Coordinates of C-alpha atoms in Angstrom, one line a residue:
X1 CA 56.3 67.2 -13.4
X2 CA 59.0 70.2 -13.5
X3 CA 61.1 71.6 -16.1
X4 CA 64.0 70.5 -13.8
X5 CA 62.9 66.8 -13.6
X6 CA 62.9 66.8 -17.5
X7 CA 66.0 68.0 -18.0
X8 CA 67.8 65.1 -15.8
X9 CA 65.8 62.8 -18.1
X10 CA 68.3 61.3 -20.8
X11 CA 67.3 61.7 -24.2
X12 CA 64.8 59.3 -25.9
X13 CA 65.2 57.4 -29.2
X14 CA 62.8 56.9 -31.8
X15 CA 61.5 53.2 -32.2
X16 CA 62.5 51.5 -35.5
X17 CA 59.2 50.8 -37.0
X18 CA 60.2 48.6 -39.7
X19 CA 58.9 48.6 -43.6
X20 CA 55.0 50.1 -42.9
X21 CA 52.1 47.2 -43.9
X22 CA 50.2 47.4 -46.7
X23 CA 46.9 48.5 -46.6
X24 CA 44.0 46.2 -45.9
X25 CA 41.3 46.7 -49.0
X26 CA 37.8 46.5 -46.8
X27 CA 36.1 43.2 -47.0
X28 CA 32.5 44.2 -48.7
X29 CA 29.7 42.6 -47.1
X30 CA 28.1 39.4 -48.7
X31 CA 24.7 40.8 -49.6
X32 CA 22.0 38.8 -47.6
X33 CA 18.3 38.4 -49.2
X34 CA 15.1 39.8 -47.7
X35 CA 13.2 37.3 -45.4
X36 CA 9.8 36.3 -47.4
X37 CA 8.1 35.8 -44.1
X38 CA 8.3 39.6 -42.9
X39 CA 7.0 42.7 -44.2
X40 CA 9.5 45.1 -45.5
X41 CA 9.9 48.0 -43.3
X42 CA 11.2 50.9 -45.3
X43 CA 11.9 52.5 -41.7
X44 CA 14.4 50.4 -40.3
X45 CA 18.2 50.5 -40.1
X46 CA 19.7 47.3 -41.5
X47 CA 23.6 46.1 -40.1
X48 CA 25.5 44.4 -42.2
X49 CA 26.8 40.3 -40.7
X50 CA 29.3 40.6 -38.3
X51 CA 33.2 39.7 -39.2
X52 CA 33.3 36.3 -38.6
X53 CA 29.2 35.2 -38.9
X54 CA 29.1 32.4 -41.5
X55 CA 26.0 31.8 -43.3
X56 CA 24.3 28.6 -44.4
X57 CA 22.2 27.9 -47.3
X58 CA 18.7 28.0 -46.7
X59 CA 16.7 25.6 -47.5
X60 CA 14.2 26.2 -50.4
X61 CA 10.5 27.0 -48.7
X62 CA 7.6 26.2 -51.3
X63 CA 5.5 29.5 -51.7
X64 CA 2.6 30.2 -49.4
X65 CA 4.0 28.1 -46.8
X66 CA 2.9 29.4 -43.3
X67 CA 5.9 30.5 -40.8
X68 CA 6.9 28.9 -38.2
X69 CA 7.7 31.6 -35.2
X70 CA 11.1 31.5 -33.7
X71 CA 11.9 29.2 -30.9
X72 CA 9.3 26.7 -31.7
X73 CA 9.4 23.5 -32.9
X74 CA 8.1 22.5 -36.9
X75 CA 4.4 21.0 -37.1
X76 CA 4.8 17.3 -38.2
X77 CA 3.9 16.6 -41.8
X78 CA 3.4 13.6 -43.3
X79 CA 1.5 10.4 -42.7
X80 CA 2.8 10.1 -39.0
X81 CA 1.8 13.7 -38.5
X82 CA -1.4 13.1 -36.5
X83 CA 0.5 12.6 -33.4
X84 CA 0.4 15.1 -30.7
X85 CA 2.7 16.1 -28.2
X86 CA 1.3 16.7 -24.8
X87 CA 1.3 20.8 -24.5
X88 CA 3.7 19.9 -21.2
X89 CA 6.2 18.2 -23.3
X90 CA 7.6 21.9 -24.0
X91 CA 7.2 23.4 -20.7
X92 CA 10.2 25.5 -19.9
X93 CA 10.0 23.9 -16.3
X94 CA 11.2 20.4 -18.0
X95 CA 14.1 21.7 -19.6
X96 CA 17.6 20.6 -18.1
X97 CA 19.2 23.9 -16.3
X98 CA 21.8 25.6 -18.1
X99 CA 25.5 25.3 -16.0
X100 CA 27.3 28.0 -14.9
X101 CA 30.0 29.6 -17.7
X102 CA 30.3 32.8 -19.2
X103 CA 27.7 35.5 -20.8
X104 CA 26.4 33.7 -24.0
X105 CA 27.1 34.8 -27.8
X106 CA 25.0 37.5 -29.2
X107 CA 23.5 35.1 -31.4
X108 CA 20.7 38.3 -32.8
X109 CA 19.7 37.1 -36.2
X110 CA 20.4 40.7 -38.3
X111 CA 17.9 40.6 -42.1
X112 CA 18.5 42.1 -44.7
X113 CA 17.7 45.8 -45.9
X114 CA 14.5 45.3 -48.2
X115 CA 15.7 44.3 -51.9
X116 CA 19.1 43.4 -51.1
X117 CA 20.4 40.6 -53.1
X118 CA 21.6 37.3 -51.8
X119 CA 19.6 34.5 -49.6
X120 CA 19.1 32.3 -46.5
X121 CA 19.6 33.0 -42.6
X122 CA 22.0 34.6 -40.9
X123 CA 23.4 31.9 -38.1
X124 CA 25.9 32.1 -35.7
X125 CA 26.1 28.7 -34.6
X126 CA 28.9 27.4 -36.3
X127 CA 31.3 29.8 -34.1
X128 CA 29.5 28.8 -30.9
X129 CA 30.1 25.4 -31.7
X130 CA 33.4 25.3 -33.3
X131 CA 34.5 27.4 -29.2
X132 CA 32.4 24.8 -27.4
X133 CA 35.3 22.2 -29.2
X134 CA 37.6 23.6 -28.4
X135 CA 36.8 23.9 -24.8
X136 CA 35.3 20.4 -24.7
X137 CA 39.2 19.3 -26.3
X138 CA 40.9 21.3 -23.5
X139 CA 38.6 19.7 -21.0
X140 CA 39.2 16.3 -22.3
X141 CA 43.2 16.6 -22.4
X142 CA 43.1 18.0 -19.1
X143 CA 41.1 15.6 -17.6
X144 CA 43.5 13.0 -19.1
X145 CA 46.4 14.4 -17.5
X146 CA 44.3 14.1 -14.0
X147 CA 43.7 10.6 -14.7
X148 CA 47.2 9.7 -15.0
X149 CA 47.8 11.2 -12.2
X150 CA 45.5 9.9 -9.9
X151 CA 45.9 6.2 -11.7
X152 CA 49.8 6.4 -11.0
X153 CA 48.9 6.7 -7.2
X154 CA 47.0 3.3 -6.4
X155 CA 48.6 2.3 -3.5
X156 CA 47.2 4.2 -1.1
X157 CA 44.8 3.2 2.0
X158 CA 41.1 2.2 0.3
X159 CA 41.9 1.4 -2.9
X160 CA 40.8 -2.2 -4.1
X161 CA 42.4 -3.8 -7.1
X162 CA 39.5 -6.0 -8.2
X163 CA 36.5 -3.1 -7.3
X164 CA 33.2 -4.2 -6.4
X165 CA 34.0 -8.1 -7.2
X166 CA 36.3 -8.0 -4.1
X167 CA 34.1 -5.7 -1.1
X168 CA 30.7 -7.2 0.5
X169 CA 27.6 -5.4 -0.7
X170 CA 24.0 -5.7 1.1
X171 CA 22.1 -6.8 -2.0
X172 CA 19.1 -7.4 0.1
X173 CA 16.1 -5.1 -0.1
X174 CA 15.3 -2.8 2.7
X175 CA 13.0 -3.7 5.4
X176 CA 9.5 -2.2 5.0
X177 CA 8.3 -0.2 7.3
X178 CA 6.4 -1.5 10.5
X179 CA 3.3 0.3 9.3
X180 CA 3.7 0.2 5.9
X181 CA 0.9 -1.5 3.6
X182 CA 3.8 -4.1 2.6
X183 CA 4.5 -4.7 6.5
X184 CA 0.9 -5.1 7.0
X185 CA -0.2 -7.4 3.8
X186 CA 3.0 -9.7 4.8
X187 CA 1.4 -10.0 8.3
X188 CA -2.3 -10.4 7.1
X189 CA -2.1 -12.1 4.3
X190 CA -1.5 -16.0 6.0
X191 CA -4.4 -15.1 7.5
X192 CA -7.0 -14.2 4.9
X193 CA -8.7 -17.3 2.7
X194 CA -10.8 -17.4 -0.4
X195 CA -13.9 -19.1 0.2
X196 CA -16.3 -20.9 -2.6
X197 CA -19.6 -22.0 -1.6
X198 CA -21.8 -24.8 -3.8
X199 CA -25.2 -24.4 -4.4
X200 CA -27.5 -25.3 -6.8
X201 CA -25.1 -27.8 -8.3
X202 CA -23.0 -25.1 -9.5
X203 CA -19.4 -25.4 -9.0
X204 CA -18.8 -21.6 -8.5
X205 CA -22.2 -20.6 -6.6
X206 CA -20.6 -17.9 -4.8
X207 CA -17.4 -16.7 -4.1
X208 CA -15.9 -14.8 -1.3
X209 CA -13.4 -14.3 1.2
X210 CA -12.6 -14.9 5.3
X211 CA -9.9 -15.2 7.7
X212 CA -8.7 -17.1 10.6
X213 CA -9.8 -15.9 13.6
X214 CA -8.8 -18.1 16.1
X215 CA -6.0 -21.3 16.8
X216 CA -8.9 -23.7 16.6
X217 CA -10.0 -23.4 12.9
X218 CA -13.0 -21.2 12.7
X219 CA -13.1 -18.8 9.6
X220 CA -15.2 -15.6 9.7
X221 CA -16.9 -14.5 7.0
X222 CA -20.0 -12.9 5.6
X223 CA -23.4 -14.3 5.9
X224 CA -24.3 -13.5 2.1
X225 CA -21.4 -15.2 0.9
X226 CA -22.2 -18.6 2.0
X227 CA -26.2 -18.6 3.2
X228 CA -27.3 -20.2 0.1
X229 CA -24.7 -23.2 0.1
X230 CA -25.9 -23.6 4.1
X231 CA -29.5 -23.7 2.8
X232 CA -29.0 -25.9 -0.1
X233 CA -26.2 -28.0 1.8
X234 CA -23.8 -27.7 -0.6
X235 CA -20.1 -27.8 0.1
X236 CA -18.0 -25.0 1.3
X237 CA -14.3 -25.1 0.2
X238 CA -11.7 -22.5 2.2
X239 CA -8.6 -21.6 0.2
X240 CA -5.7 -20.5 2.3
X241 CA -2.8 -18.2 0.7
X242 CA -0.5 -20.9 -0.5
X243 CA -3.2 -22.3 -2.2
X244 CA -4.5 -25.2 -0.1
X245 CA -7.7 -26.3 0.1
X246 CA -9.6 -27.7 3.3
X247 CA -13.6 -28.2 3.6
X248 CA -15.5 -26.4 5.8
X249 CA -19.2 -26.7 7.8
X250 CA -21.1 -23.9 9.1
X251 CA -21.2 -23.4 12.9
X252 CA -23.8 -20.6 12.4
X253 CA -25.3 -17.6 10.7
X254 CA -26.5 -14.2 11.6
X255 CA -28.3 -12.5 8.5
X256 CA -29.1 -10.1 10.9
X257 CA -25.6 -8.8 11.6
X258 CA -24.3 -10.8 7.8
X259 CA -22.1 -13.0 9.8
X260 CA -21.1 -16.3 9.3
X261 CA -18.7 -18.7 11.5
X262 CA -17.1 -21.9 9.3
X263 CA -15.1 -24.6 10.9
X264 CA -12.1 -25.9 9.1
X265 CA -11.0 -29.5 10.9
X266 CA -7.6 -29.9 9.4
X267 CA -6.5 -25.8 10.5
X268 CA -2.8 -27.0 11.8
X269 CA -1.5 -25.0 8.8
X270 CA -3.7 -22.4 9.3
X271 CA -2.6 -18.7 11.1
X272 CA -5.1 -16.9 13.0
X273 CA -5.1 -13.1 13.2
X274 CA -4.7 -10.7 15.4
X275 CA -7.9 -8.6 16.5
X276 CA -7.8 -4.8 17.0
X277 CA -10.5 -2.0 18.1
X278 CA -12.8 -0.3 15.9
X279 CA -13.8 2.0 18.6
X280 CA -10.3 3.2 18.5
X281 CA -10.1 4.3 14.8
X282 CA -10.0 7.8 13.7
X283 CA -11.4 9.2 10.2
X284 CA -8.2 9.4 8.0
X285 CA -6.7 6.5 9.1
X286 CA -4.8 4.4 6.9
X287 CA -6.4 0.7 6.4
X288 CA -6.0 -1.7 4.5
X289 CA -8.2 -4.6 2.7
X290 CA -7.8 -7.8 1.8
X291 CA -9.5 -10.9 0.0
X292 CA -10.5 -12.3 -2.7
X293 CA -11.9 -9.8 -5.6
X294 CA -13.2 -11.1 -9.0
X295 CA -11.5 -14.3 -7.8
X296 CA -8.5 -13.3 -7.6
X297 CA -7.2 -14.3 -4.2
X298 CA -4.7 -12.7 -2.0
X299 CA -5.5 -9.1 -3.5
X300 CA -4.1 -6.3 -1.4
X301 CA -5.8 -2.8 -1.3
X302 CA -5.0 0.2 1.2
X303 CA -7.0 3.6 2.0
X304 CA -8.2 5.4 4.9
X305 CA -11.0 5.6 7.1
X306 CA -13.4 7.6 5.5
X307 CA -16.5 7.6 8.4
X308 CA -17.2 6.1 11.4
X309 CA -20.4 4.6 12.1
X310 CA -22.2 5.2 8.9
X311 CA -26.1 3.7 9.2
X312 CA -26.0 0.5 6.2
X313 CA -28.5 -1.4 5.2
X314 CA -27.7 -4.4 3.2
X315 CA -30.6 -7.4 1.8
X316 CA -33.0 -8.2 -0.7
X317 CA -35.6 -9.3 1.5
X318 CA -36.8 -8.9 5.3
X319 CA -35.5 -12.5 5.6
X320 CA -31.8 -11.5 4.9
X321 CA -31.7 -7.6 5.8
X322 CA -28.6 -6.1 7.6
X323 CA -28.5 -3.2 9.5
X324 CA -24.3 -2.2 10.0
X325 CA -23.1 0.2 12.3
X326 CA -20.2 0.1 9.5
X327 CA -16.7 1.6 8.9
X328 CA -16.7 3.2 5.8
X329 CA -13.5 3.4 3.7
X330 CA -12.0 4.3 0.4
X331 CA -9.9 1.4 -0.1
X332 CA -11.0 -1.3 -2.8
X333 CA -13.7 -3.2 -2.1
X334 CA -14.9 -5.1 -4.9
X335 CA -17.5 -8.4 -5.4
X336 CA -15.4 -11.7 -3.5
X337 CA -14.0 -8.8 -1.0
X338 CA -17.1 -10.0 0.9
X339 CA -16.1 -11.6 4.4
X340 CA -12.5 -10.4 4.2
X341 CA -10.4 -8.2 6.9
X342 CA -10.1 -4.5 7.2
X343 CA -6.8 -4.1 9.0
X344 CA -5.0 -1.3 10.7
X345 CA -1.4 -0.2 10.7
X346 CA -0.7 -2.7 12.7
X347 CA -1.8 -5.7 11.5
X348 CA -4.9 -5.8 13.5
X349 CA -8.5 -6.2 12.3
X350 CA -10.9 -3.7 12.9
X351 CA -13.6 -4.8 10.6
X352 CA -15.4 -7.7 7.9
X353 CA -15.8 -6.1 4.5
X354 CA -19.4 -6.3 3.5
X355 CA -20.7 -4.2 1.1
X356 CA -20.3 -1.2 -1.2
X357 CA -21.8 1.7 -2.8
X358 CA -23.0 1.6 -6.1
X359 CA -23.2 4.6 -9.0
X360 CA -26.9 3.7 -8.8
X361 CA -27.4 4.6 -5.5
X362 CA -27.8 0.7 -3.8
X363 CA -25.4 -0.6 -1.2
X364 CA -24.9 -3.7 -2.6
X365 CA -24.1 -4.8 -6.3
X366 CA -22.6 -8.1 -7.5
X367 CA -22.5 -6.2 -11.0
X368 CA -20.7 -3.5 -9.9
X369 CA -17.5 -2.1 -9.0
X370 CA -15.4 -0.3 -6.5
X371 CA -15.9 3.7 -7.0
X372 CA -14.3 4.4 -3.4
X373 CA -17.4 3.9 -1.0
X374 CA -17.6 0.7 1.2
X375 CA -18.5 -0.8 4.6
X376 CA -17.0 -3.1 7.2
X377 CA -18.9 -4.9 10.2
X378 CA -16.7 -3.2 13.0
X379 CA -14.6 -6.1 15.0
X380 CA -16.8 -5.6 18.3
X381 CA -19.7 -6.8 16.5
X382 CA -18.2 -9.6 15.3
X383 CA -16.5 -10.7 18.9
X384 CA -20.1 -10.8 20.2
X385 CA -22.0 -12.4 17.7
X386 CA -19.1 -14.9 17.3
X387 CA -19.2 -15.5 21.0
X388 CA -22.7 -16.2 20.5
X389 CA -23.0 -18.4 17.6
X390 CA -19.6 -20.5 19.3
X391 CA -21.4 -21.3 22.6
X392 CA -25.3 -21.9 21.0
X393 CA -24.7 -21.8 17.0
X394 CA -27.1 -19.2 17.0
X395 CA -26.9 -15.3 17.5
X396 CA -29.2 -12.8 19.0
X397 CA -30.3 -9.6 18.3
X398 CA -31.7 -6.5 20.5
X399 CA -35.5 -5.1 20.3
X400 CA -37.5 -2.2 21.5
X401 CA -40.8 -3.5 20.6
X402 CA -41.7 -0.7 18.3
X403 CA -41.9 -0.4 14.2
X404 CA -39.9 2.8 12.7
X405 CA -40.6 3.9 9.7
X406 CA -37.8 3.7 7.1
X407 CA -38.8 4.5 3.7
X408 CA -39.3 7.9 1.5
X409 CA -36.7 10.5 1.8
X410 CA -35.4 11.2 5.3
X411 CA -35.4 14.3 7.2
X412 CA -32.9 14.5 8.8
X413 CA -34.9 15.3 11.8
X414 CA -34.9 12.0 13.7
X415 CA -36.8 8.2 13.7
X416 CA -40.9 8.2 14.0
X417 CA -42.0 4.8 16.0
X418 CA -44.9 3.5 13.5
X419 CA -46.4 1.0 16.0
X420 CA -46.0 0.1 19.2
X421 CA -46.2 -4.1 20.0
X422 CA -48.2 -4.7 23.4
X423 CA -46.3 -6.3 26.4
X424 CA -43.1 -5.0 24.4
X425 CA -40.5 -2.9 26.4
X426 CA -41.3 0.2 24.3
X427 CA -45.0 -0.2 25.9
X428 CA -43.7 -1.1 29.1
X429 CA -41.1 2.3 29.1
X430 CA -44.0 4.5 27.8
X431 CA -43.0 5.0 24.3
X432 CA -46.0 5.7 22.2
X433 CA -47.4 5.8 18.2
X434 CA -45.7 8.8 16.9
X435 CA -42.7 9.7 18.9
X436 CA -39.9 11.2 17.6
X437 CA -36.8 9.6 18.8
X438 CA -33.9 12.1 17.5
X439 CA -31.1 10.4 20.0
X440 CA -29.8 6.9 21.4
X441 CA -27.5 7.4 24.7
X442 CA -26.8 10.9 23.7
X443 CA -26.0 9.9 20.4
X444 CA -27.8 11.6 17.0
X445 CA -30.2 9.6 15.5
X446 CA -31.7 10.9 11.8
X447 CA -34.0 8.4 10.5
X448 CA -35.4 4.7 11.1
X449 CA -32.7 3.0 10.1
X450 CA -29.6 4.9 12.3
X451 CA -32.2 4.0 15.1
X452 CA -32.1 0.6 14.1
X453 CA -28.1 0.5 13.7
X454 CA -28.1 2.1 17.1
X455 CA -29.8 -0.3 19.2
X456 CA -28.1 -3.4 17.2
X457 CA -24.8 -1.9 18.7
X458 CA -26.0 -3.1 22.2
X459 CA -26.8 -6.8 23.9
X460 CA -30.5 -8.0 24.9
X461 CA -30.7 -6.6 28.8
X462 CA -29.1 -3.6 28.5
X463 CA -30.7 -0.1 29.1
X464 CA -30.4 2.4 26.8
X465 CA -31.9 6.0 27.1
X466 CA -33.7 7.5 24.2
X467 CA -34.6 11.3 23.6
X468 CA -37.9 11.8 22.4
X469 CA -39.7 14.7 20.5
X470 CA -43.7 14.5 21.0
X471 CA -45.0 17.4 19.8
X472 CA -43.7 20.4 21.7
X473 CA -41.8 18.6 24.5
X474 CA -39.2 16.9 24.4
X475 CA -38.1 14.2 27.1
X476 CA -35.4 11.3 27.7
X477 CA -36.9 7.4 28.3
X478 CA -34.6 5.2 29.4
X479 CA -35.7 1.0 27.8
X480 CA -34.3 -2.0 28.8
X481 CA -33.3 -3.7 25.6
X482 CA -35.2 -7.3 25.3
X483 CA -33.4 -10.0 22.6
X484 CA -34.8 -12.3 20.0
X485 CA -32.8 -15.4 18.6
X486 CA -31.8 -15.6 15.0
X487 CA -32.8 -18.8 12.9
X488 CA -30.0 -18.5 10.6

């Protein structure tokens, strides 16, 4: 700017500044006292409070008492201090988030210079709290001049004077899924009957479970669960899942196979299931299991597939030994599961429950419990040895004509025939003391009993071809299965 422009410039006048204000005297700061928990450090640089800062009166703190670092919580005291709080009840994770707003307080905690007078905690709190008021006031009032206006403009499209009590509402709960364990147990379950077998004169001989198979009242079950109430001709009760009770006779048994075929003669009431495919199943699967656990009937468990065609042996004794090409699953099998389905997705079943794994190392344990390891009877099996027992009452079984041996730890390496029976296929197909069978149809066979479960999984007539170890060479044998009746 020129001398010229501040020459047009009309003079200025001086502001009136009124009577001058009195000095302010300096407010002396309140004198704060030294924290007992922290060593004095003669090197550091004390502030004084900040205008504004009020402090509250400490509480008095017994001497010797331990401090408590900032930001945690107080150790209980007290009789009802032995409690204690899972170490995740203070993860920062579970803590609500913080909302959106402004830069917080500094809310720094100054102490005192070592020896000052004075005592307790600087705190800033109160002004925090007193500003979160007054916003929370503001917010409120606001909000209530929002709600007048929005109430004072009711009569638009939508709005209902008497709410909820005047619009239709679905209360109904959602359908479950077509595959879902609900879907499937609401399916299954009219199907799947508690059974009690007499024997011995006791009420309660056995217990275990079945289902319908088919429109003409035959119940499948397990062999195990009824064979001694078929020897000692006691009476066999079926319990369908609304709780009605019909008597039942055995058609016929197959220990070998544990399979059993009741017939029920008043079965109008009585819903027969659907059948699926084992052979179709793949480890991972979802299944579930149904039947009659502990005695508790109707009991719904689900899992998956956990192996397919796992070598089981079940039996006491050579007179009631099972050999069980069997589906092995993680879902809950427990003592009275015996004789009950394993379903699929849909509804179908794909195997008989029969036995489980046991801590101790056995298959089968009426003591024991489910610890995720048992085995169904896959459907196909049952379909033929139900077919068989229907037409004759009696099932049958395929042999070789060869003993395997099947005790001591296996190798892994295959089945070694024991004995050879004269006249016997295995004789007649030029199987001899010795051999080494190590697969069935081009399937792996590792000890005497998966050789066993293999040629159970075909019918008496049918050839089978067997690769055989002896000594250096190996060679394939093809045998044509011949078939011995049960006398179950």
């Amino acid at each position: 700017m020129n001398d010229e422009q501040d020459a047009d410039r009309e003079p200025t006048q001086p502001i009136d500044q009124g009577t001058p204000a009195e000095p302010v005297p300096p407010v002396e700061p309140e004198p704060i006292e030294p924290d007992p928990f922290v060593e004095p450090d003669p090197t550091a640089q004390w502030a004084p409070p900040a205008a504004g800062v009020h402090r509250l009166p400490a509480t008095p703190v017994a001497p010797g008492t331990p401090a408590v670092p900032v930001g945690q919580p107080t150790p209980p005291s007290g009789p009802e201090a032995t409690a204690i709080l899972p170490t995740d009840a203070l993860a920062p994770s579970l803590m609500p988030p913080v909302p959106p707003g402004p830069p917080p307080a500094d809310l720094s905690v100054h102490r005192p210079a070592p020896g000052a007078a004075g005592s307790g905690t600087v705190w800033r709190w109160p002004l925090v709290a007193l500003l979160a008021l007054v916003v929370g006031l503001g917010g409120g009032f606001l909000g209530a001049l929002g709600y007048d206006k929005i109430a004072d403009d009711t009569d638009g499209p939508g709005f209902v004077d008497g709410g909820l009590a005047d619009v239709d509402l679905e209360d109904s709960a959602p359908l479950a899924a077509p595959d879902s364990v609900a879907a499937v147990a609401k399916a299954v379950l009219p199907s799947t009957v508690q059974i009690i077998a007499e024997y011995d004169g006791q009420e309660a001989g056995a217990t275990g479970s079945g289902w319908v198979m088919d429109g003409n009242g035959h119940i499948v079950t397990n062999n195990h669960v009824v064979a001694d109430a078929a020897k000692d001709k006691g009476p066999i009760v079926v319990v369908d899942n609304e709780r009605n009770r019909y008597d039942a006779t055995v058609v016929g048994r197959s220990p070998v196979y544990d399979l059993a075929i009741l017939y029920v003669k008043d079965f109008e009431d009585l819903v027969p299931a659907k059948l699926g495919y084992s052979a179709k199943l793949q480890v991972g699967e979802p299944v579930v299991a149904i039947g009659s656990p502990l005695s508790l009937p109707s009991t719904v468990t689900s899992g998956i597939v956990s192996y397919l065609h796992r070598p089981v042996t079940t039996g006491s004794s050579a007179d009631d030994s099972s050999f069980i090409d069997a589906v092995q699953t993680d879902a809950a099998i427990n003592p009275g599961n015996s004789g009950g389905p394993l379903v699929n997705q849909k509804g179908e079943v794909i195997g008989v429950n029969s036995a489980i794994a046991t801590a101790g190392g056995g298959s089968v344990d009426k003591e024991a419990g489910n610890i995720g390891v048992g085995f169904a009877i896959p459907v196909e099996q049952v379909r033929v040895t139900a077919d068989q027992i229907l037409k004759t009452g009696k099932s049958q079984y395929p042999v070789i004509g060869a003993k395997v041996k099947t005790g001591g730890i296996p190798t892994g390496e295959g089945a070694e025939l024991d004995e050879i029976i004269a006249k016997s296929p295995a004789q007649e197909a030029g199987l001899r003391k010795g051999d080494l069978i190590t697969h069935v149809n081009g399937s792996r066979v590792v000890d005497g009993i998966a050789l066993i479960v293999a040629i159970r999984t075909y019918q008496p007539g049918q050839t089978i071809e067997f690769t055989v170890e002896r000594g250096s060479d190996e060679q394939k044998i093809e045998v044509t299965l011949d078939g011995e009746t049960e006398t179950g």
